[in-house]
XYZ file of N, CA and C in Angstrom:
393
model
N 0.818 -1.072 -0.010
C 0.076 -0.021 0.235
C 0.863 1.484 0.210
N 0.611 1.979 -0.888
C 1.623 3.433 -0.912
C 0.838 4.541 -0.349
N 1.316 5.030 0.540
C 0.950 5.961 1.533
C 1.833 7.358 1.418
N 1.203 8.217 1.138
C 2.294 9.524 1.385
C 1.796 10.630 2.212
N 2.449 10.892 3.259
C 1.649 11.694 4.366
C 1.778 13.279 4.147
N 2.562 13.528 3.070
C 2.517 14.913 2.806
C 0.966 15.376 2.189
N 0.268 14.398 1.749
C -0.974 14.692 1.401
C -2.358 14.464 2.005
N -3.140 14.363 1.812
C -4.329 14.109 2.862
C -4.523 12.258 2.923
N -4.858 11.812 4.094
C -4.563 10.511 4.389
C -6.108 9.981 3.169
N -5.893 8.480 2.678
C -6.920 7.816 1.776
C -8.080 7.723 2.854
N -9.089 8.070 2.387
C -10.547 7.769 2.993
C -10.875 6.387 2.778
N -10.423 5.423 1.636
C -10.989 4.429 1.468
C -9.841 3.482 1.605
N -8.893 3.456 2.784
C -7.497 2.924 2.944
C -8.132 1.180 3.431
N -9.213 1.034 3.670
C -9.747 -0.533 3.804
C -10.270 -0.819 2.641
N -10.208 -0.154 1.656
C -11.018 -0.802 0.419
C -10.579 -2.425 -0.042
N -9.579 -2.526 0.049
C -9.090 -3.916 -0.564
C -9.131 -4.896 0.689
N -8.985 -4.409 1.762
C -8.902 -5.282 3.244
C -9.691 -6.373 3.198
N -11.136 -6.582 2.490
C -11.986 -7.415 2.374
C -11.348 -8.518 1.446
N -11.196 -8.037 0.401
C -10.329 -8.876 -0.923
C -9.420 -9.623 -0.328
N -8.322 -9.199 0.055
C -7.155 -9.712 0.558
C -7.608 -10.901 1.788
N -8.320 -10.343 2.682
C -8.962 -11.561 3.776
C -9.365 -12.644 2.945
N -10.253 -12.384 2.159
C -10.924 -13.394 1.507
C -9.830 -14.313 0.881
N -9.371 -13.631 -0.088
C -7.787 -14.416 -0.763
C -7.419 -15.148 0.165
N -7.041 -14.646 1.322
C -5.948 -15.589 2.281
C -7.001 -16.481 2.770
N -8.104 -16.329 2.949
C -8.806 -17.664 3.300
C -8.953 -18.690 2.316
N -8.969 -18.396 1.276
C -9.102 -19.739 0.104
C -7.520 -20.157 0.202
N -6.935 -19.422 0.050
C -5.526 -20.389 -0.034
C -5.145 -21.136 1.429
N -5.550 -20.634 2.520
C -5.504 -21.453 3.671
C -6.038 -22.318 3.408
N -7.316 -22.456 2.679
C -8.204 -23.701 2.919
C -7.557 -24.548 1.914
N -6.720 -24.247 0.818
C -6.009 -25.129 -0.354
C -4.815 -25.632 0.635
N -4.353 -24.511 1.147
C -3.000 -25.428 2.186
C -3.075 -26.472 2.982
N -4.333 -26.451 3.822
C -4.883 -27.122 4.524
C -5.011 -28.527 3.845
N -5.797 -28.691 2.566
C -6.058 -29.532 1.768
C -4.832 -30.312 1.682
N -4.094 -29.762 1.284
C -2.594 -30.171 0.577
C -1.950 -31.211 1.770
N -2.218 -30.049 2.879
C -1.630 -31.099 4.422
C -2.251 -32.194 4.665
N -3.500 -32.174 4.629
C -4.651 -33.132 4.698
C -4.162 -34.402 3.517
N -3.588 -34.087 2.455
C -3.241 -35.052 1.716
C -2.225 -35.713 2.003
N -1.428 -34.664 2.209
C 0.170 -35.376 2.950
C 0.080 -36.302 4.073
N -0.963 -36.164 4.895
C -1.127 -36.989 5.959
C -1.936 -38.243 5.641
N -2.506 -38.260 4.557
C -3.385 -39.404 3.968
C -2.222 -40.195 3.339
N -1.495 -39.556 2.788
C -0.327 -40.453 1.986
C 0.412 -41.211 2.907
N 0.804 -40.468 4.104
C 1.714 -41.012 5.136
C 1.052 -41.877 6.130
N -0.153 -41.634 6.459
C -0.927 -42.875 7.161
C -1.587 -44.193 6.380
N -1.832 -43.651 5.386
C -2.661 -44.956 4.329
C -1.494 -45.806 3.798
N -2.154 -47.179 3.277
C -0.973 -47.717 2.688
C -1.142 -47.785 1.246
N -1.087 -46.678 0.967
C -1.657 -46.656 -0.661
C -0.114 -46.420 -1.380
N 0.109 -46.989 -2.282
C 1.518 -47.180 -2.960
C 2.017 -45.245 -3.325
N 3.000 -45.370 -3.586
C 3.555 -44.141 -4.272
C 2.930 -43.693 -5.458
N 2.549 -42.611 -5.616
C 1.835 -42.156 -6.741
C 2.131 -40.496 -7.206
N 2.733 -41.070 -8.584
C 3.244 -39.263 -8.880
C 2.298 -38.571 -9.007
N 0.750 -38.812 -9.206
C -0.358 -37.779 -9.408
C -0.211 -37.637 -8.088
N -0.602 -38.024 -6.967
C -0.710 -37.599 -5.675
C -0.008 -36.872 -5.330
N 1.387 -37.030 -5.560
C 2.744 -36.074 -5.275
C 2.486 -34.841 -5.790
N 2.390 -34.745 -7.300
C 1.754 -33.524 -7.965
C 0.627 -32.784 -7.435
N -0.445 -33.447 -7.068
C -1.622 -32.585 -6.510
C -1.076 -32.132 -4.986
N -0.390 -32.972 -4.203
C 0.173 -32.150 -3.001
C 0.807 -31.065 -3.130
N 1.625 -31.368 -3.941
C 2.796 -30.049 -4.251
C 1.956 -28.660 -5.021
N 0.938 -28.938 -5.872
C 0.045 -27.916 -6.072
C -1.061 -27.186 -5.383
N -1.291 -28.248 -4.133
C -2.176 -27.790 -3.267
C -1.488 -27.512 -1.935
N -0.168 -27.429 -1.892
C 0.364 -26.978 -0.886
C 1.160 -26.274 -0.779
N 2.382 -26.174 -1.614
C 3.211 -25.317 -1.875
C 3.042 -24.061 -2.481
N 2.216 -24.236 -3.444
C 1.926 -22.896 -4.479
C 1.050 -21.894 -3.669
N -0.165 -22.539 -3.010
C -0.903 -21.803 -2.090
C -0.489 -21.079 -1.033
N 0.726 -21.938 -0.306
C 1.384 -21.365 0.811
C 2.254 -20.081 0.295
N 2.777 -20.110 -0.864
C 3.604 -18.682 -1.123
C 2.696 -17.903 -1.307
N 1.852 -18.119 -2.097
C 0.775 -16.947 -2.097
C -0.071 -16.307 -1.108
N -0.044 -17.417 0.017
C -0.658 -17.076 1.052
C 0.202 -16.179 2.212
N 1.606 -16.395 1.826
C 2.694 -15.546 2.551
C 2.512 -13.856 2.056
N 2.140 -14.188 0.714
C 1.913 -12.969 0.088
C 0.978 -11.800 0.533
N -0.262 -12.546 0.530
C -1.310 -11.669 0.780
C -1.400 -11.630 2.380
N -0.866 -12.667 3.309
C -0.732 -12.014 4.572
C 0.106 -11.097 5.056
N 1.226 -10.810 4.172
C 2.024 -9.771 4.145
C 1.461 -8.448 3.893
N 0.343 -8.742 2.922
C -0.502 -7.123 2.551
C -1.617 -7.106 3.757
N -1.994 -8.116 4.361
C -2.816 -7.932 5.607
C -1.770 -7.251 6.687
N -0.958 -7.212 6.647
C -0.149 -6.615 7.664
C -0.371 -5.373 7.773
N -0.370 -4.467 6.685
C -0.313 -3.418 6.616
C -1.504 -2.749 7.366
N -2.793 -3.261 7.390
C -4.085 -3.036 8.193
C -3.852 -3.322 9.533
N -2.812 -3.670 10.065
C -2.910 -4.016 11.804
C -3.088 -2.406 12.682
N -3.226 -2.713 13.651
C -3.305 -1.299 14.541
C -2.055 -1.503 15.393
N -1.375 -0.240 15.614
C -0.250 -0.157 16.144
C -0.020 -0.305 17.609
N 0.942 -1.168 18.159
C 1.176 -1.776 19.243
C 1.610 -0.414 20.053
N 1.661 -0.416 21.600
C 2.156 0.770 22.332
C 3.674 1.174 22.164
N 4.559 0.457 21.840
C 5.827 1.267 21.520
C 5.851 1.550 20.260
N 5.141 1.169 19.172
C 4.816 2.060 17.904
C 3.884 3.325 17.844
N 3.049 3.145 18.942
C 2.257 4.502 19.133
C 3.579 5.529 19.851
N 4.180 5.327 20.639
C 5.125 6.001 21.324
C 5.978 6.702 20.291
N 6.533 5.593 19.240
C 7.617 6.152 18.469
C 7.012 6.905 17.513
N 5.889 6.890 16.884
C 5.005 7.887 16.476
C 5.026 9.111 16.974
N 4.643 9.276 18.132
C 4.420 10.334 18.916
C 5.867 11.012 18.788
N 6.883 10.342 18.976
C 8.199 11.031 19.059
C 8.405 11.541 17.344
N 7.949 11.043 16.523
C 8.157 11.184 15.276
C 7.759 12.622 15.011
N 6.292 12.273 15.542
C 5.272 13.839 15.547
C 5.847 15.000 16.223
N 6.700 14.982 17.118
C 7.384 16.270 17.724
C 8.417 16.318 16.602
N 8.946 15.618 16.164
C 9.985 16.200 15.559
C 9.662 16.979 14.036
N 8.240 16.005 13.254
C 8.008 16.693 12.394
C 6.729 16.832 12.348
N 6.003 18.486 12.005
C 4.885 18.573 12.288
C 3.927 18.207 11.054
N 4.477 17.758 9.732
C 3.902 16.979 8.634
C 3.017 15.729 9.369
N 4.182 14.803 10.158
C 3.489 13.811 10.452
C 2.387 13.914 11.568
N 2.520 15.203 12.495
C 1.344 15.296 13.533
C -0.069 15.743 12.705
N 0.278 16.374 11.464
C -0.635 16.857 10.640
C -1.406 15.868 10.153
N -0.805 14.743 9.417
C -1.342 13.607 9.060
C -2.038 12.803 10.058
N -1.421 12.722 11.154
C -2.222 12.011 12.364
C -3.590 12.527 12.833
N -3.519 14.167 12.723
C -4.851 14.606 13.081
C -5.746 14.525 11.955
N -5.307 14.724 10.802
C -6.374 14.300 9.756
C -6.999 12.676 9.972
N -5.951 12.205 9.986
C -6.800 10.540 10.540
C -7.720 10.235 11.201
N -7.259 10.993 12.409
C -8.080 11.119 13.563
C -9.507 11.910 13.266
N -9.564 12.862 12.437
C -10.593 13.561 12.062
C -11.386 12.753 11.287
N -10.796 11.521 10.911
C -11.651 10.881 9.701
C -12.666 9.656 10.724
N -12.304 9.839 11.917
C -12.527 8.959 12.966
C -11.893 7.235 12.898
N -10.670 7.414 12.543
C -9.972 5.814 12.823
C -8.513 6.342 13.221
N -7.907 5.014 13.224
C -6.447 5.216 14.099
C -5.787 4.958 12.850
N -4.300 5.485 13.265
C -3.435 5.125 12.296
C -2.852 3.413 12.135
N -2.903 3.114 10.795
C -2.749 1.754 10.581
C -1.205 1.348 10.359
N -0.648 0.162 10.513
C 0.684 -0.329 10.011
C 1.391 0.258 8.869
N 0.655 0.430 7.682
C 1.353 1.059 6.478
C 1.531 2.413 6.762
N 0.454 3.049 7.569
C 0.715 4.721 7.522
C 2.195 4.881 8.749
N 2.334 4.128 9.577
C 3.371 4.226 10.434
C 4.456 4.045 9.828
N 4.520 2.925 9.114
C 5.736 2.701 7.878
C 5.936 4.097 7.277
N 5.115 4.619 6.636
C 5.427 5.629 5.910
C 5.974 6.801 6.640
N 5.175 6.908 7.695
C 5.836 8.136 8.743
C 7.520 7.684 9.075
N 7.628 6.805 9.589
C 9.187 6.089 9.375
C 10.093 6.427 8.254
N 9.465 6.332 7.120
C 10.119 6.252 5.938
C 10.432 8.023 5.815
N 9.189 8.406 6.187
C 9.516 10.056 5.939
C 10.820 10.870 6.803
N 10.655 10.108 8.201
C 12.025 10.800 8.845
C 12.901 9.847 8.492
N 13.311 8.948 7.962
C 14.678 8.638 7.661
C 14.516 9.013 6.016
N 14.089 9.664 5.236
C 14.247 10.006 3.636
C 15.702 10.686 3.617
N 16.672 9.935 2.934
C 17.678 10.828 2.814
C 17.690 11.930 1.878
N 16.618 12.058 1.289
C 16.380 13.517 0.246
C 15.865 14.505 1.301
N 15.585 14.236 2.382
C 14.849 15.244 3.280
C 16.014 15.815 4.180
N 17.221 14.832 4.621
C 18.291 15.477 5.520
C 18.556 16.238 5.080
N 19.062 17.464 6.138
C 19.986 18.652 6.156
C 21.110 18.201 6.360
């Protein structure tokens, strides 16, 4: 998610959250199906089957990698822990732009999410802004 703290905060920041959540649930279900097939292959007396191995690979490994990708996207919507809130307050004291952005987010009736926190940290560490 791309956040620019020098502009107005996005009103529809949670627009894609539901989509990412649904995709993650579907991928997790596929991973669990693949895991169930692994257990079935280990516990049953079925002979080694190349089709079953390919199916397990397709249902376990590929969705697991995609699940990690979409799970990482969901991390952007997390609420901040107390340490991060304190660090954000410290950044706000250093940069009035961050304080303004946080005030605009509060005016929308929501709290800062992790993606916005990361954008504020990047704003503080941006080498182009260093004097």
